[in-house]
Amino acid sequence: MGSIWEYANPVKFIRTAETVLPWVSILATVTLVAGLVWGFFFTPDDYRQGATVKIIYIHVPAALMAINVWFMMLVTSLVWLIRRHHVSALAAKAAAPVGAIMTVIALATGAIWGQPMWGTWWEWDPRLTSFLILFLFYLGYMALWEAIDNPDTAADLTAVLCIVGSVFAILSRYAVNFWNQGLHQGASLSLDKEENVADVFSTPLYITIAGFILLFIALVFLRTRTEIYKRRASALLARERLG
Amino acid sequence: MMPDLGKYADAVLSSYIVSIILLVALVAMSLRASKKARAELQKLEDRRRG
């Protein structure tokens, strides 16, 4: 088996994406549809939350992805800063819109779920607030990439922004543990049997989470490949202009 | 087939609809951008080869 750094080669990355993408896309679709259909149609109502418990199959995977996509971006940004592999910077850029959409879904479904359960759409609760700030970081990150013409400078500055934003990604995950006040409950999934949601809800939830992860992998392969195409096209255009 | 969502039908259905629309839009935009970038690159490479 070759080194992971082989994939820093754009040609090798594109070749791998061509092979992996169809399979991951099919697997993501099947898993996502299976998890959501199971969760929506074949799970009972919760004795306290009624039918709103079905929102868990979207809200929890989206929230997990919102935080973990940022951590993936952090790792690839650090690889860029340390080893200067362009593909890793482009992978971080490619992942950002996916993370931003996941954050919007988590915030929107959280508000929709919160209204009947807490009696309010929004509360300046530690987890909700840190999530909103994380969303703003996603927007800022994407705007920074677009605002700077030189791609290497853009990659450097967005990598630094990503490191700073990681504080809020961590806060989004652990805010409930740091501060006791606030409406948001603790983690829905836990190794502690007492805290974990019941098996009847958790099995389709794990399947949906797997679907969201696979969808993310497929989208990152697709979007990173797009970024490589764009980078190659601008290099060819620059060469044409030079004559 | 449709589960009885009772008084929470609006909340549950709107959560699913909003999320599915966003996910489908994200996938569609990513596919479109990929297709466009590939075509652009192909055009430039063809021009370069003459």
Short mmCIF file of C-alpha atoms in Angstrom, two decimals:
data_model
loop_
_atom_site.label_atom_id
_atom_site.label_comp_id
_atom_site.label_asym_id
_atom_site.label_seq_id
_atom_site.Cartn_x
_atom_site.Cartn_y
_atom_site.Cartn_z
CA MET A 1 0.00 0.00 0.00
CA GLY A 2 1.30 3.43 -0.97
CA SER A 3 1.77 6.44 1.26
CA ILE A 4 -1.18 8.75 1.97
CA TRP A 5 0.91 11.61 0.53
CA GLU A 6 0.51 10.08 -2.95
CA TYR A 7 -3.01 11.56 -2.92
CA ALA A 8 -1.47 15.03 -2.67
CA ASN A 9 -0.66 14.52 -6.34
CA PRO A 10 -3.66 16.03 -8.23
CA VAL A 11 -3.49 13.42 -11.01
CA LYS A 12 -3.50 10.58 -8.50
CA PHE A 13 -6.33 12.26 -6.57
CA ILE A 14 -8.48 12.64 -9.70
CA ARG A 15 -7.85 9.02 -10.67
CA THR A 16 -8.85 7.88 -7.18
CA ALA A 17 -11.94 10.11 -7.23
CA GLU A 18 -13.04 8.60 -10.58
CA THR A 19 -12.88 5.11 -9.02
CA VAL A 20 -14.29 5.86 -5.58
CA LEU A 21 -16.98 8.43 -6.37
CA PRO A 22 -19.64 6.19 -8.01
CA TRP A 23 -19.43 3.60 -5.23
CA VAL A 24 -19.50 6.07 -2.36
CA SER A 25 -22.38 7.96 -4.00
CA ILE A 26 -24.47 4.79 -4.35
CA LEU A 27 -23.66 3.71 -0.80
CA ALA A 28 -24.48 7.20 0.54
CA THR A 29 -27.85 7.27 -1.26
CA VAL A 30 -28.84 3.78 -0.10
CA THR A 31 -27.77 4.39 3.51
CA LEU A 32 -29.35 7.83 3.71
CA VAL A 33 -32.66 6.70 2.21
CA ALA A 34 -32.73 3.56 4.41
CA GLY A 35 -31.99 5.49 7.62
CA LEU A 36 -34.47 8.29 6.92
CA VAL A 37 -37.27 5.97 5.77
CA TRP A 38 -36.74 3.73 8.81
CA GLY A 39 -36.63 6.70 11.15
CA PHE A 40 -39.60 8.50 9.66
CA PHE A 41 -41.98 5.61 8.95
CA PHE A 42 -41.03 2.79 11.26
CA THR A 43 -40.13 4.25 14.66
CA PRO A 44 -42.60 4.94 17.46
CA ASP A 45 -43.31 8.32 19.05
CA ASP A 46 -41.32 9.24 22.14
CA TYR A 47 -43.35 9.25 25.36
CA ARG A 48 -42.32 12.85 26.11
CA GLN A 49 -41.53 14.40 22.73
CA GLY A 50 -44.22 12.68 20.68
CA ALA A 51 -43.66 12.57 16.91
CA THR A 52 -41.06 15.38 17.04
CA VAL A 53 -38.50 12.71 17.95
CA LYS A 54 -38.38 11.91 14.21
CA ILE A 55 -36.48 15.18 13.70
CA ILE A 56 -33.54 13.50 15.46
CA TYR A 57 -32.71 11.60 12.22
CA ILE A 58 -31.81 14.85 10.51
CA HIS A 59 -30.84 17.16 13.34
CA VAL A 60 -28.24 14.95 15.06
CA PRO A 61 -26.38 13.76 11.91
CA ALA A 62 -26.35 17.31 10.50
CA ALA A 63 -25.03 18.74 13.78
CA LEU A 64 -22.36 16.02 14.01
CA MET A 65 -21.27 16.75 10.46
CA ALA A 66 -21.28 20.54 11.01
CA ILE A 67 -18.69 20.14 13.77
CA ASN A 68 -16.65 17.31 12.26
CA VAL A 69 -16.42 18.87 8.81
CA TRP A 70 -14.70 21.81 10.48
CA PHE A 71 -12.23 19.40 12.12
CA MET A 72 -11.58 17.76 8.75
CA MET A 73 -10.91 21.26 7.38
CA LEU A 74 -8.58 21.90 10.32
CA VAL A 75 -6.54 18.76 9.56
CA THR A 76 -6.28 19.51 5.83
CA SER A 77 -5.45 23.17 6.57
CA LEU A 78 -2.64 22.07 8.88
CA VAL A 79 -1.35 19.70 6.19
CA TRP A 80 -1.34 22.68 3.79
CA LEU A 81 0.48 24.92 6.26
CA ILE A 82 3.08 22.29 7.15
CA ARG A 83 3.60 20.35 3.91
CA ARG A 84 2.25 22.79 1.26
CA HIS A 85 0.17 20.16 -0.54
CA HIS A 86 -2.27 22.04 -2.76
CA VAL A 87 -4.83 19.23 -2.83
CA SER A 88 -5.25 19.41 0.95
CA ALA A 89 -5.94 23.17 0.81
CA LEU A 90 -8.44 22.54 -2.00
CA ALA A 91 -10.09 19.75 0.00
CA ALA A 92 -10.64 22.18 2.89
CA LYS A 93 -12.10 24.74 0.47
CA ALA A 94 -14.33 22.04 -1.07
CA ALA A 95 -15.62 20.87 2.32
CA ALA A 96 -16.63 24.31 3.63
CA PRO A 97 -19.97 24.72 1.76
CA VAL A 98 -20.94 21.19 2.80
CA GLY A 99 -20.22 22.04 6.44
CA ALA A 100 -22.10 25.32 6.12
CA ILE A 101 -25.20 23.55 4.75
CA MET A 102 -24.98 20.97 7.55
CA THR A 103 -24.86 23.83 10.08
CA VAL A 104 -27.91 25.49 8.49
CA ILE A 105 -29.81 22.19 8.63
CA ALA A 106 -28.83 21.68 12.28
CA LEU A 107 -29.85 25.25 13.19
CA ALA A 108 -33.12 25.15 11.20
CA THR A 109 -34.27 21.73 12.43
CA GLY A 110 -33.18 22.68 15.95
CA ALA A 111 -35.35 25.79 15.84
CA ILE A 112 -38.31 23.88 14.37
CA TRP A 113 -37.90 21.17 17.05
CA GLY A 114 -37.33 23.72 19.81
CA GLN A 115 -40.55 25.62 19.18
CA PRO A 116 -42.99 22.88 20.29
CA MET A 117 -40.62 21.42 22.93
CA TRP A 118 -39.16 24.54 24.58
CA GLY A 119 -41.82 27.04 23.50
CA THR A 120 -39.27 29.11 21.58
CA TRP A 121 -37.53 29.02 18.20
CA TRP A 122 -34.29 30.38 19.58
CA GLU A 123 -32.54 30.85 22.89
CA TRP A 124 -29.10 32.32 23.53
CA ASP A 125 -28.11 28.99 24.98
CA PRO A 126 -24.34 28.10 24.96
CA ARG A 127 -24.66 25.31 22.39
CA LEU A 128 -27.02 27.20 20.09
CA THR A 129 -24.93 30.37 20.27
CA SER A 130 -21.63 28.58 19.59
CA PHE A 131 -23.31 26.81 16.66
CA LEU A 132 -24.44 30.12 15.22
CA ILE A 133 -20.90 31.48 15.57
CA LEU A 134 -19.58 28.33 13.87
CA PHE A 135 -21.94 29.07 10.96
CA LEU A 136 -20.60 32.62 10.75
CA PHE A 137 -17.07 31.18 10.65
CA TYR A 138 -18.10 28.96 7.73
CA LEU A 139 -19.43 32.04 5.89
CA GLY A 140 -16.28 34.02 6.70
CA TYR A 141 -14.07 31.13 5.58
CA MET A 142 -15.83 30.86 2.20
CA ALA A 143 -15.86 34.64 1.73
CA LEU A 144 -12.11 34.81 2.45
CA TRP A 145 -11.34 32.23 -0.25
CA GLU A 146 -13.34 34.30 -2.75
CA ALA A 147 -11.87 37.63 -1.65
CA ILE A 148 -8.19 36.84 -2.30
CA ASP A 149 -6.87 36.44 -5.84
CA ASN A 150 -3.64 34.65 -5.05
CA PRO A 151 -4.64 31.03 -4.28
CA ASP A 152 -1.65 30.33 -2.01
CA THR A 153 -2.28 33.45 0.07
CA ALA A 154 -5.98 32.55 0.24
CA ALA A 155 -5.07 29.03 1.40
CA ASP A 156 -2.71 30.44 4.07
CA LEU A 157 -5.21 32.95 5.47
CA THR A 158 -8.18 30.57 5.40
CA ALA A 159 -6.04 27.95 7.17
CA VAL A 160 -5.37 30.43 9.96
CA LEU A 161 -9.08 31.30 10.13
CA CYS A 162 -9.86 27.59 10.33
CA ILE A 163 -7.52 27.17 13.31
CA VAL A 164 -9.21 30.10 15.10
CA GLY A 165 -12.70 28.79 14.28
CA SER A 166 -11.86 25.40 15.75
CA VAL A 167 -12.41 26.91 19.20
CA PHE A 168 -16.08 27.34 18.31
CA ALA A 169 -16.29 23.89 16.75
CA ILE A 170 -15.07 22.48 20.09
CA LEU A 171 -17.45 24.76 22.01
CA SER A 172 -20.38 23.63 19.81
CA ARG A 173 -19.63 20.04 20.77
CA TYR A 174 -18.88 20.49 24.47
CA ALA A 175 -20.81 23.65 25.43
CA VAL A 176 -23.44 21.56 27.20
CA ASN A 177 -20.72 20.02 29.39
CA PHE A 178 -18.94 23.32 30.03
CA TRP A 179 -22.01 25.27 31.13
CA ASN A 180 -25.00 23.80 32.88
CA GLN A 181 -27.39 26.59 32.00
CA GLY A 182 -29.25 26.46 28.71
CA LEU A 183 -32.10 24.55 27.15
CA HIS A 184 -30.19 22.13 24.98
CA GLN A 185 -29.90 18.60 26.29
CA GLY A 186 -26.66 16.60 26.50
CA ALA A 187 -25.39 14.27 23.78
CA SER A 188 -28.10 12.02 22.28
CA LEU A 189 -25.59 9.25 21.59
CA SER A 190 -23.44 8.04 24.43
CA LEU A 191 -21.50 4.92 25.40
CA ASP A 192 -23.35 5.18 28.73
CA LYS A 193 -26.47 3.02 28.28
CA GLU A 194 -28.43 5.24 30.69
CA GLU A 195 -27.77 8.41 28.68
CA ASN A 196 -28.01 6.93 25.19
CA VAL A 197 -31.30 7.10 23.28
CA ALA A 198 -33.26 3.81 23.24
CA ASP A 199 -32.21 1.16 20.68
CA VAL A 200 -35.48 1.57 18.77
CA PHE A 201 -34.38 5.12 17.93
CA SER A 202 -30.59 4.68 17.89
CA THR A 203 -30.31 1.97 15.18
CA PRO A 204 -31.87 4.06 12.36
CA LEU A 205 -30.00 7.06 13.76
CA TYR A 206 -26.63 5.29 13.34
CA ILE A 207 -27.61 4.36 9.77
CA THR A 208 -28.54 7.97 8.98
CA ILE A 209 -25.28 9.21 10.48
CA ALA A 210 -23.40 6.73 8.25
CA GLY A 211 -25.39 8.11 5.29
CA PHE A 212 -24.45 11.71 6.11
CA ILE A 213 -20.77 10.74 6.47
CA LEU A 214 -20.79 8.90 3.13
CA LEU A 215 -22.57 11.81 1.45
CA PHE A 216 -19.90 14.14 2.83
CA ILE A 217 -17.09 11.90 1.52
CA ALA A 218 -18.72 11.77 -1.93
CA LEU A 219 -19.20 15.54 -2.01
CA VAL A 220 -15.64 16.26 -0.89
CA PHE A 221 -14.23 13.99 -3.62
CA LEU A 222 -16.48 15.63 -6.20
CA ARG A 223 -15.88 19.22 -5.09
CA THR A 224 -12.12 18.79 -4.59
CA ARG A 225 -11.87 17.37 -8.11
CA THR A 226 -13.78 20.43 -9.35
CA GLU A 227 -11.32 22.73 -7.57
CA ILE A 228 -8.40 20.87 -9.19
CA TYR A 229 -10.00 21.32 -12.62
CA LYS A 230 -10.46 25.03 -11.95
CA ARG A 231 -6.86 25.41 -10.74
CA ARG A 232 -5.54 23.62 -13.83
CA ALA A 233 -7.76 25.76 -16.09
CA SER A 234 -6.50 29.01 -14.58
CA ALA A 235 -2.89 27.80 -14.96
CA LEU A 236 -3.52 27.07 -18.67
CA LEU A 237 -5.19 30.46 -19.13
CA ALA A 238 -2.26 32.22 -17.47
CA ARG A 239 0.13 30.32 -19.77
CA GLU A 240 -1.94 31.36 -22.82
CA ARG A 241 -1.81 35.01 -21.79
CA LEU A 242 1.95 34.84 -21.44
CA GLY A 243 2.06 33.63 -25.00
CA MET B 1 -48.30 4.27 5.18
CA MET B 2 -47.94 7.87 6.43
CA PRO B 3 -47.34 7.84 10.19
CA ASP B 4 -49.74 9.78 12.38
CA LEU B 5 -47.68 12.80 13.42
CA GLY B 6 -50.56 14.38 15.33
CA LYS B 7 -50.16 18.00 16.38
CA TYR B 8 -46.44 17.90 15.48
CA ALA B 9 -47.00 17.16 11.78
CA ASP B 10 -46.00 20.70 10.71
CA ALA B 11 -42.76 20.62 12.71
CA VAL B 12 -41.69 17.15 11.56
CA LEU B 13 -42.64 17.59 7.90
CA SER B 14 -41.11 21.05 7.58
CA SER B 15 -37.84 19.75 9.12
CA TYR B 16 -37.64 16.97 6.57
CA ILE B 17 -38.68 19.16 3.63
CA VAL B 18 -36.21 21.97 4.44
CA SER B 19 -33.35 19.51 4.96
CA ILE B 20 -34.03 17.47 1.84
CA ILE B 21 -34.29 20.62 -0.30
CA LEU B 22 -30.96 21.89 1.07
CA LEU B 23 -29.20 18.55 0.56
CA VAL B 24 -30.55 18.09 -2.96
CA ALA B 25 -29.59 21.69 -3.86
CA LEU B 26 -26.06 21.11 -2.51
CA VAL B 27 -25.63 17.92 -4.55
CA ALA B 28 -27.11 19.53 -7.69
CA MET B 29 -24.89 22.61 -7.42
CA SER B 30 -21.79 20.48 -6.81
CA LEU B 31 -22.55 18.31 -9.85
CA ARG B 32 -23.23 21.36 -12.02
CA ALA B 33 -20.02 23.08 -10.94
CA SER B 34 -18.03 19.90 -11.61
CA LYS B 35 -19.50 19.51 -15.09
CA LYS B 36 -18.85 23.16 -15.92
CA ALA B 37 -15.24 23.09 -14.65
CA ARG B 38 -14.50 19.88 -16.54
CA ALA B 39 -15.91 21.30 -19.81
CA GLU B 40 -13.93 24.52 -19.35
CA LEU B 41 -10.70 22.62 -18.76
CA GLN B 42 -11.36 20.33 -21.72
CA LYS B 43 -11.87 23.36 -23.97
CA LEU B 44 -8.58 24.92 -22.84
CA GLU B 45 -6.66 21.67 -23.25
CA ASP B 46 -8.09 21.15 -26.73
CA ARG B 47 -7.13 24.72 -27.69
CA ARG B 48 -3.61 24.15 -26.33
CA ARG B 49 -3.19 20.98 -28.38
CA GLY B 50 -4.35 22.95 -31.39
#
